[in-house]
PDB file of C-alpha atoms in Angstrom:
ATOM      1  CA  MET A  24      27.436  22.167 -20.563  1.00  0.00           C
ATOM      2  CA  VAL A  25      24.688  20.540 -22.874  1.00  0.00           C
ATOM      3  CA  ALA A  26      27.154  19.859 -25.638  1.00  0.00           C
ATOM      4  CA  GLU A  27      29.614  18.711 -23.298  1.00  0.00           C
ATOM      5  CA  SER A  28      27.329  16.073 -21.885  1.00  0.00           C
ATOM      6  CA  ARG A  29      26.015  15.015 -25.409  1.00  0.00           C
ATOM      7  CA  LYS A  30      29.715  14.422 -26.594  1.00  0.00           C
ATOM      8  CA  ALA A  31      30.080  12.419 -23.689  1.00  0.00           C
ATOM      9  CA  ALA A  32      26.861  10.233 -24.084  1.00  0.00           C
ATOM     10  CA  ILE A  33      27.977   9.808 -27.902  1.00  0.00           C
ATOM     11  CA  THR A  34      31.485   8.351 -26.405  1.00  0.00           C
ATOM     12  CA  ILE A  35      30.033   6.109 -23.932  1.00  0.00           C
ATOM     13  CA  ASN A  36      27.740   4.834 -26.324  1.00  0.00           C
ATOM     14  CA  ILE A  37      30.169   3.843 -28.628  1.00  0.00           C
ATOM     15  CA  LEU A  38      32.154   2.187 -26.079  1.00  0.00           C
ATOM     16  CA  ILE A  39      29.119   0.213 -25.245  1.00  0.00           C
ATOM     17  CA  VAL A  40      28.463  -0.909 -28.291  1.00  0.00           C
ATOM     18  CA  ILE A  41      32.361  -2.120 -28.618  1.00  0.00           C
ATOM     19  CA  SER A  42      32.071  -3.561 -25.155  1.00  0.00           C
ATOM     20  CA  ALA A  43      28.730  -5.653 -25.965  1.00  0.00           C
ATOM     21  CA  VAL A  44      30.384  -7.044 -29.200  1.00  0.00           C
ATOM     22  CA  LEU A  45      33.474  -8.056 -27.235  1.00  0.00           C
ATOM     23  CA  ALA A  46      31.358  -9.840 -24.621  1.00  0.00           C
ATOM     24  CA  ILE A  47      29.169 -11.260 -27.425  1.00  0.00           C
ATOM     25  CA  TYR A  48      32.297 -12.508 -29.373  1.00  0.00           C
ATOM     26  CA  PHE A  49      33.756 -13.865 -26.239  1.00  0.00           C
ATOM     27  CA  GLY A  50      30.964 -15.608 -24.915  1.00  0.00           C
ATOM     28  CA  LEU A  51      30.254 -17.379 -28.418  1.00  0.00           C
ATOM     29  CA  TYR A  52      33.809 -18.525 -28.512  1.00  0.00           C
ATOM     30  CA  ASP A  53      34.072 -19.723 -25.394  1.00  0.00           C
ATOM     31  CA  HIS A  54      36.507 -17.388 -23.728  1.00  0.00           C
ATOM     32  CA  LYS A  55      35.094 -17.472 -20.221  1.00  0.00           C
ATOM     33  CA  GLN A  56      37.707 -15.137 -18.585  1.00  0.00           C
ATOM     34  CA  LEU A  57      37.111 -12.275 -21.062  1.00  0.00           C
ATOM     35  CA  PHE A  58      33.224 -12.893 -21.367  1.00  0.00           C
ATOM     36  CA  VAL A  59      33.043 -12.659 -17.413  1.00  0.00           C
ATOM     37  CA  LEU A  60      34.740  -9.078 -17.773  1.00  0.00           C
ATOM     38  CA  PHE A  61      33.169  -7.906 -20.723  1.00  0.00           C
ATOM     39  CA  LYS A  62      29.546  -8.857 -19.616  1.00  0.00           C
ATOM     40  CA  PRO A  63      29.158  -6.671 -16.670  1.00  0.00           C
ATOM     41  CA  LEU A  64      31.509  -4.068 -18.002  1.00  0.00           C
ATOM     42  CA  THR A  65      28.874  -3.564 -20.724  1.00  0.00           C
ATOM     43  CA  THR A  66      25.957  -2.718 -18.142  1.00  0.00           C
ATOM     44  CA  ILE A  67      28.198  -0.569 -16.101  1.00  0.00           C
ATOM     45  CA  LEU A  68      28.793   1.564 -19.173  1.00  0.00           C
ATOM     46  CA  VAL A  69      25.062   1.932 -19.399  1.00  0.00           C
ATOM     47  CA  ILE A  70      24.904   3.094 -16.102  1.00  0.00           C
ATOM     48  CA  VAL A  71      27.835   5.451 -16.434  1.00  0.00           C
ATOM     49  CA  LEU A  72      25.800   7.117 -19.472  1.00  0.00           C
ATOM     50  CA  LEU A  73      23.215   8.603 -16.701  1.00  0.00           C
ATOM     51  CA  PHE A  74      26.077  10.093 -14.568  1.00  0.00           C
ATOM     52  CA  PHE A  75      26.011  12.848 -17.214  1.00  0.00           C
ATOM     53  CA  THR A  76      22.562  14.339 -16.683  1.00  0.00           C
ATOM     54  CA  PRO A  77      21.625  17.316 -14.564  1.00  0.00           C
ATOM     55  CA  LYS A  78      21.279  16.589 -11.178  1.00  0.00           C
ATOM     56  CA  LYS A  79      18.511  18.809 -10.261  1.00  0.00           C
ATOM     57  CA  SER A  80      16.126  17.728 -12.925  1.00  0.00           C
ATOM     58  CA  CYS A  81      13.627  14.604 -12.808  1.00  0.00           C
ATOM     59  CA  VAL A  82      15.349  13.599 -10.111  1.00  0.00           C
ATOM     60  CA  ARG A  83      13.438  10.833  -8.846  1.00  0.00           C
ATOM     61  CA  LEU A  84      13.393   9.445 -12.736  1.00  0.00           C
ATOM     62  CA  GLY A  85      16.907   9.291 -13.146  1.00  0.00           C
ATOM     63  CA  ARG A  86      17.499   7.940  -9.423  1.00  0.00           C
ATOM     64  CA  MET A  87      15.234   5.268 -10.079  1.00  0.00           C
ATOM     65  CA  VAL A  88      16.409   4.123 -13.244  1.00  0.00           C
ATOM     66  CA  THR A  89      19.948   4.148 -12.716  1.00  0.00           C
ATOM     67  CA  ILE A  90      18.986   1.909  -9.174  1.00  0.00           C
ATOM     68  CA  ALA A  91      16.914  -0.270 -11.487  1.00  0.00           C
ATOM     69  CA  LEU A  92      19.874  -0.923 -14.156  1.00  0.00           C
ATOM     70  CA  ALA A  93      22.329  -1.297 -11.123  1.00  0.00           C
ATOM     71  CA  PHE A  94      20.033  -4.538  -9.867  1.00  0.00           C
ATOM     72  CA  CYS A  95      20.298  -5.268 -13.944  1.00  0.00           C
ATOM     73  CA  LEU A  96      24.281  -5.458 -13.194  1.00  0.00           C
ATOM     74  CA  LEU A  97      23.768  -7.436 -10.333  1.00  0.00           C
ATOM     75  CA  GLY A  98      21.624  -9.883 -12.345  1.00  0.00           C
ATOM     76  CA  ASP A  99      23.927 -10.067 -14.872  1.00  0.00           C
ATOM     77  CA  VAL A 100      26.915 -11.027 -12.649  1.00  0.00           C
ATOM     78  CA  LEU A 101      24.627 -13.848 -10.659  1.00  0.00           C
ATOM     79  CA  LEU A 102      23.510 -15.380 -14.162  1.00  0.00           C
ATOM     80  CA  LEU A 103      27.553 -15.975 -15.033  1.00  0.00           C
ATOM     81  CA  PHE A 104      26.642 -18.770 -12.665  1.00  0.00           C
ATOM     82  CA  GLU A 105      24.372 -21.425 -13.415  1.00  0.00           C
ATOM     83  CA  ASP A 106      23.597 -22.386  -9.509  1.00  0.00           C
ATOM     84  CA  TYR A 107      22.683 -18.675  -9.157  1.00  0.00           C
ATOM     85  CA  PHE A 108      19.940 -18.437 -11.764  1.00  0.00           C
ATOM     86  CA  LEU A 109      17.192 -18.147  -9.188  1.00  0.00           C
ATOM     87  CA  LEU A 110      18.948 -14.987  -7.390  1.00  0.00           C
ATOM     88  CA  GLY A 111      19.847 -13.661 -11.003  1.00  0.00           C
ATOM     89  CA  LEU A 112      15.853 -13.656 -11.649  1.00  0.00           C
ATOM     90  CA  VAL A 113      14.953 -11.755  -8.352  1.00  0.00           C
ATOM     91  CA  ALA A 114      17.549  -9.432  -9.261  1.00  0.00           C
ATOM     92  CA  PHE A 115      15.551  -8.875 -12.406  1.00  0.00           C
ATOM     93  CA  LEU A 116      12.760  -8.794 -10.767  1.00  0.00           C
ATOM     94  CA  LEU A 117      13.748  -6.007  -8.151  1.00  0.00           C
ATOM     95  CA  ALA A 118      15.012  -4.198 -11.760  1.00  0.00           C
ATOM     96  CA  HIS A 119      11.495  -4.266 -13.308  1.00  0.00           C
ATOM     97  CA  ILE A 120       9.866  -3.023 -10.493  1.00  0.00           C
ATOM     98  CA  LEU A 121      12.127  -0.362 -10.095  1.00  0.00           C
ATOM     99  CA  PHE A 122      11.438   0.857 -13.555  1.00  0.00           C
ATOM    100  CA  SER A 123       7.888   0.897 -13.040  1.00  0.00           C
ATOM    101  CA  VAL A 124       8.067   2.662  -9.770  1.00  0.00           C
ATOM    102  CA  ALA A 125      10.275   5.358 -11.889  1.00  0.00           C
ATOM    103  CA  PHE A 126       7.608   5.473 -14.826  1.00  0.00           C
ATOM    104  CA  ILE A 127       4.769   6.063 -12.540  1.00  0.00           C
ATOM    105  CA  GLN A 128       6.575   8.525 -10.314  1.00  0.00           C
ATOM    106  CA  TYR A 129       7.448  10.429 -13.739  1.00  0.00           C
ATOM    107  CA  LYS A 130       4.068  10.621 -15.238  1.00  0.00           C
ATOM    108  CA  GLY A 131       1.455   8.488 -13.023  1.00  0.00           C
ATOM    109  CA  PHE A 132      -0.055   5.100 -13.510  1.00  0.00           C
ATOM    110  CA  TYR A 133      -0.914   4.279 -16.926  1.00  0.00           C
ATOM    111  CA  LYS A 134      -4.012   2.231 -17.589  1.00  0.00           C
ATOM    112  CA  ASN A 135      -5.459   1.594 -20.710  1.00  0.00           C
ATOM    113  CA  TRP A 136      -7.531  -1.685 -21.500  1.00  0.00           C
ATOM    114  CA  ILE A 137      -6.188  -2.245 -25.241  1.00  0.00           C
ATOM    115  CA  PRO A 138      -2.415  -2.112 -24.646  1.00  0.00           C
ATOM    116  CA  PHE A 139      -3.207  -4.155 -21.104  1.00  0.00           C
ATOM    117  CA  LEU A 140      -4.782  -6.952 -22.940  1.00  0.00           C
ATOM    118  CA  ILE A 141      -2.254  -7.035 -25.522  1.00  0.00           C
ATOM    119  CA  LEU A 142       0.680  -7.317 -23.517  1.00  0.00           C
ATOM    120  CA  PHE A 143      -0.751  -9.305 -20.842  1.00  0.00           C
ATOM    121  CA  GLY A 144      -1.955 -11.513 -23.705  1.00  0.00           C
ATOM    122  CA  ILE A 145       1.293 -12.404 -25.012  1.00  0.00           C
ATOM    123  CA  GLY A 146       3.114 -12.675 -21.368  1.00  0.00           C
ATOM    124  CA  GLY A 147       0.122 -14.987 -20.800  1.00  0.00           C
ATOM    125  CA  VAL A 148       0.275 -17.082 -23.598  1.00  0.00           C
ATOM    126  CA  LEU A 149       4.368 -17.217 -23.669  1.00  0.00           C
ATOM    127  CA  PHE A 150       3.725 -18.470 -19.565  1.00  0.00           C
ATOM    128  CA  PHE A 151       1.294 -21.212 -20.465  1.00  0.00           C
ATOM    129  CA  TRP A 152       3.614 -22.239 -23.381  1.00  0.00           C
ATOM    130  CA  LEU A 153       6.713 -22.672 -21.172  1.00  0.00           C
ATOM    131  CA  ARG A 154       4.722 -24.077 -18.050  1.00  0.00           C
ATOM    132  CA  PRO A 155       5.404 -27.907 -18.782  1.00  0.00           C
ATOM    133  CA  GLY A 156       9.343 -27.276 -18.452  1.00  0.00           C
ATOM    134  CA  LEU A 157       9.257 -24.927 -15.229  1.00  0.00           C
ATOM    135  CA  GLY A 158       9.150 -27.339 -12.656  1.00  0.00           C
ATOM    136  CA  ASP A 159      10.033 -25.880  -9.342  1.00  0.00           C
ATOM    137  CA  LEU A 160      10.436 -22.354 -11.023  1.00  0.00           C
ATOM    138  CA  LEU A 161       6.724 -22.030 -11.769  1.00  0.00           C
ATOM    139  CA  LEU A 162       5.794 -19.554  -9.096  1.00  0.00           C
ATOM    140  CA  PRO A 163       8.978 -17.250  -9.716  1.00  0.00           C
ATOM    141  CA  VAL A 164       8.908 -17.506 -13.217  1.00  0.00           C
ATOM    142  CA  SER A 165       4.974 -16.446 -13.193  1.00  0.00           C
ATOM    143  CA  ILE A 166       5.424 -13.465 -10.769  1.00  0.00           C
ATOM    144  CA  TYR A 167       8.494 -12.751 -13.099  1.00  0.00           C
ATOM    145  CA  VAL A 168       6.230 -12.404 -16.077  1.00  0.00           C
ATOM    146  CA  VAL A 169       3.627 -10.490 -14.413  1.00  0.00           C
ATOM    147  CA  ILE A 170       6.169  -8.116 -13.236  1.00  0.00           C
ATOM    148  CA  ILE A 171       7.725  -7.286 -16.391  1.00  0.00           C
ATOM    149  CA  THR A 172       4.518  -7.323 -18.458  1.00  0.00           C
ATOM    150  CA  PHE A 173       3.120  -4.552 -16.103  1.00  0.00           C
ATOM    151  CA  MET A 174       6.728  -2.441 -16.595  1.00  0.00           C
ATOM    152  CA  ALA A 175       6.346  -2.826 -20.341  1.00  0.00           C
ATOM    153  CA  LEU A 176       2.956  -1.311 -19.835  1.00  0.00           C
ATOM    154  CA  GLN A 177       3.997   1.694 -17.845  1.00  0.00           C
ATOM    155  CA  GLY A 178       6.820   2.203 -20.422  1.00  0.00           C
ATOM    156  CA  VAL A 179       5.079   1.763 -23.618  1.00  0.00           C
ATOM    157  CA  GLY A 180       2.389   4.367 -21.490  1.00  0.00           C
ATOM    158  CA  LEU A 181       4.734   6.896 -21.194  1.00  0.00           C
ATOM    159  CA  TYR A 182       5.195   7.314 -25.250  1.00  0.00           C
ATOM    160  CA  LEU A 183       1.142   6.708 -25.876  1.00  0.00           C
ATOM    161  CA  ARG A 184       0.509  10.045 -23.681  1.00  0.00           C
ATOM    162  CA  GLU A 185       3.551  12.023 -24.975  1.00  0.00           C
ATOM    163  CA  ARG A 186       4.743  10.878 -28.528  1.00  0.00           C
ATOM    164  CA  ASN A 187       7.953  12.282 -29.078  1.00  0.00           C
ATOM    165  CA  ASN A 188      11.747  10.655 -29.590  1.00  0.00           C
ATOM    166  CA  ALA A 189      12.629  10.143 -25.865  1.00  0.00           C
ATOM    167  CA  HIS A 190       9.372   8.449 -24.752  1.00  0.00           C
ATOM    168  CA  ALA A 191       9.131   6.225 -28.176  1.00  0.00           C
ATOM    169  CA  CYS A 192      12.912   5.102 -27.199  1.00  0.00           C
ATOM    170  CA  MET A 193      11.844   4.113 -23.738  1.00  0.00           C
ATOM    171  CA  ALA A 194       8.760   2.295 -25.051  1.00  0.00           C
ATOM    172  CA  MET A 195      11.192   0.379 -27.357  1.00  0.00           C
ATOM    173  CA  GLY A 196      13.428  -0.116 -24.786  1.00  0.00           C
ATOM    174  CA  VAL A 197      10.606  -1.863 -22.394  1.00  0.00           C
ATOM    175  CA  LEU A 198       9.295  -3.815 -25.183  1.00  0.00           C
ATOM    176  CA  LEU A 199      12.663  -5.089 -26.350  1.00  0.00           C
ATOM    177  CA  PHE A 200      13.799  -6.046 -22.622  1.00  0.00           C
ATOM    178  CA  MET A 201      10.541  -8.455 -22.612  1.00  0.00           C
ATOM    179  CA  PHE A 202      11.647  -9.850 -26.200  1.00  0.00           C
ATOM    180  CA  SER A 203      14.716 -10.624 -24.823  1.00  0.00           C
ATOM    181  CA  ASP A 204      13.681 -12.043 -21.659  1.00  0.00           C
ATOM    182  CA  THR A 205      11.078 -14.061 -23.959  1.00  0.00           C
ATOM    183  CA  LEU A 206      14.118 -15.181 -25.802  1.00  0.00           C
ATOM    184  CA  LEU A 207      16.285 -16.127 -22.481  1.00  0.00           C
ATOM    185  CA  ALA A 208      12.781 -18.156 -21.187  1.00  0.00           C
ATOM    186  CA  ILE A 209      12.591 -20.093 -24.512  1.00  0.00           C
ATOM    187  CA  ALA A 210      16.267 -21.098 -24.425  1.00  0.00           C
ATOM    188  CA  LYS A 211      16.503 -22.165 -20.857  1.00  0.00           C
ATOM    189  CA  PHE A 212      13.179 -23.830 -20.457  1.00  0.00           C
ATOM    190  CA  LYS A 213      11.928 -24.819 -23.854  1.00  0.00           C
ATOM    191  CA  THR A 214      14.775 -25.744 -26.154  1.00  0.00           C
ATOM    192  CA  PRO A 215      18.048 -23.848 -26.992  1.00  0.00           C
ATOM    193  CA  PHE A 216      18.044 -22.421 -30.432  1.00  0.00           C
ATOM    194  CA  TYR A 217      20.844 -21.007 -32.659  1.00  0.00           C
ATOM    195  CA  LEU A 218      22.677 -18.092 -31.923  1.00  0.00           C
ATOM    196  CA  SER A 219      20.659 -17.948 -28.669  1.00  0.00           C
ATOM    197  CA  GLY A 220      23.187 -16.542 -26.340  1.00  0.00           C
ATOM    198  CA  PRO A 221      24.264 -13.527 -29.144  1.00  0.00           C
ATOM    199  CA  LEU A 222      20.611 -12.695 -29.904  1.00  0.00           C
ATOM    200  CA  ILE A 223      19.784 -12.562 -25.715  1.00  0.00           C
ATOM    201  CA  LEU A 224      22.472 -10.462 -25.237  1.00  0.00           C
ATOM    202  CA  ALA A 225      21.939  -7.997 -27.951  1.00  0.00           C
ATOM    203  CA  THR A 226      18.692  -7.461 -27.371  1.00  0.00           C
ATOM    204  CA  TYR A 227      19.002  -6.855 -23.709  1.00  0.00           C
ATOM    205  CA  TRP A 228      21.601  -4.562 -24.122  1.00  0.00           C
ATOM    206  CA  LEU A 229      20.141  -2.344 -26.772  1.00  0.00           C
ATOM    207  CA  SER A 230      16.841  -2.287 -24.295  1.00  0.00           C
ATOM    208  CA  ILE A 231      18.554  -1.197 -21.622  1.00  0.00           C
ATOM    209  CA  SER A 232      20.758   1.363 -23.929  1.00  0.00           C
ATOM    210  CA  LEU A 233      17.373   2.701 -24.945  1.00  0.00           C
ATOM    211  CA  ILE A 234      16.023   3.051 -21.322  1.00  0.00           C
ATOM    212  CA  ALA A 235      18.975   4.787 -20.124  1.00  0.00           C
ATOM    213  CA  ASN A 236      19.138   7.172 -23.117  1.00  0.00           C
ATOM    214  CA  ALA A 237      15.459   7.860 -23.114  1.00  0.00           C
ATOM    215  CA  THR A 238      15.920   8.874 -19.435  1.00  0.00           C
ATOM    216  CA  ARG A 239      19.007  10.914 -20.238  1.00  0.00           C
ATOM    217  CA  GLN A 240      16.967  12.867 -23.080  1.00  0.00           C
ATOM    218  CA  ILE A 241      13.969  13.520 -20.600  1.00  0.00           C
ATOM    219  CA  VAL A 242      16.235  14.662 -17.816  1.00  0.00           C
ATOM    220  CA  LEU A 243      18.157  17.010 -20.174  1.00  0.00           C
ATOM    221  CA  LYS A 244      15.083  18.421 -21.615  1.00  0.00           C
ATOM    222  CA  SER A 245      13.589  19.045 -18.152  1.00  0.00           C
ATOM    223  CA  ALA A 246      16.680  20.784 -17.485  1.00  0.00           C
ATOM    224  CA  VAL A 247      16.659  22.975 -20.393  1.00  0.00           C
ATOM    225  CA  GLY A 248      13.090  23.806 -19.971  1.00  0.00           C
ATOM    226  CA  ALA A 249      13.921  24.831 -16.297  1.00  0.00           C
ATOM    227  CA  TYR A 250      16.574  27.193 -17.181  1.00  0.00           C
ATOM    228  CA  THR A 251      14.504  28.647 -19.662  1.00  0.00           C
ATOM    229  CA  ARG A 252      11.837  29.471 -17.183  1.00  0.00           C
ATOM    230  CA  LYS A 253      14.112  31.137 -14.612  1.00  0.00           C
ATOM    231  CA  PRO A 254      13.499  35.179 -14.341  1.00  0.00           C
ATOM    232  CA  ASN A 255      16.422  37.104 -16.058  1.00  0.00           C
TER     233      ASN A 255
END
């Protein structure tokens, strides 16, 4: 069963890469209809990745991450339309809250001053740099920066407490998510830069793929551990 799940995960990861490359290509060369198709499809494939995990181990982590990714999908769709930018921001805000809840339910609340000061320092500097161009979005963006930085802190905290490959992938995933959102904020509120669209999408899909794969590894490890602990 574990071997079959691994094969399915490898196949889905390959499909994620193909779909992401096509979405970025179609977005770059202004094939709007195909971009509208492949952008949400890529995120859907990331969500499907979590369907190939045992259902009776780390249930809350897998469920909450899946729901969070569903809100990412909603945000993807809303951000296809300029008029729905604020709603897309809200969808991703809810996703970050759910990711945070998932991490806290899994390992408890993480508090350490050094990563806190580093991450919130970066978030604060970015916010005050972008502040002149935020206009009416000043309050929503400020809330968003706080929430995503908190999510990144809790995700990094998983690795700092248990240093293995799965938790390292989770930490890299949340940091890449924060980086991708930083690129998006710079492009929208400061100045567009060369290949901003492809870079934003590439780092975003890499981030959620790392989070989904890390979650899958954690759930599988928990399932194997539970099986080996059963009496013969």
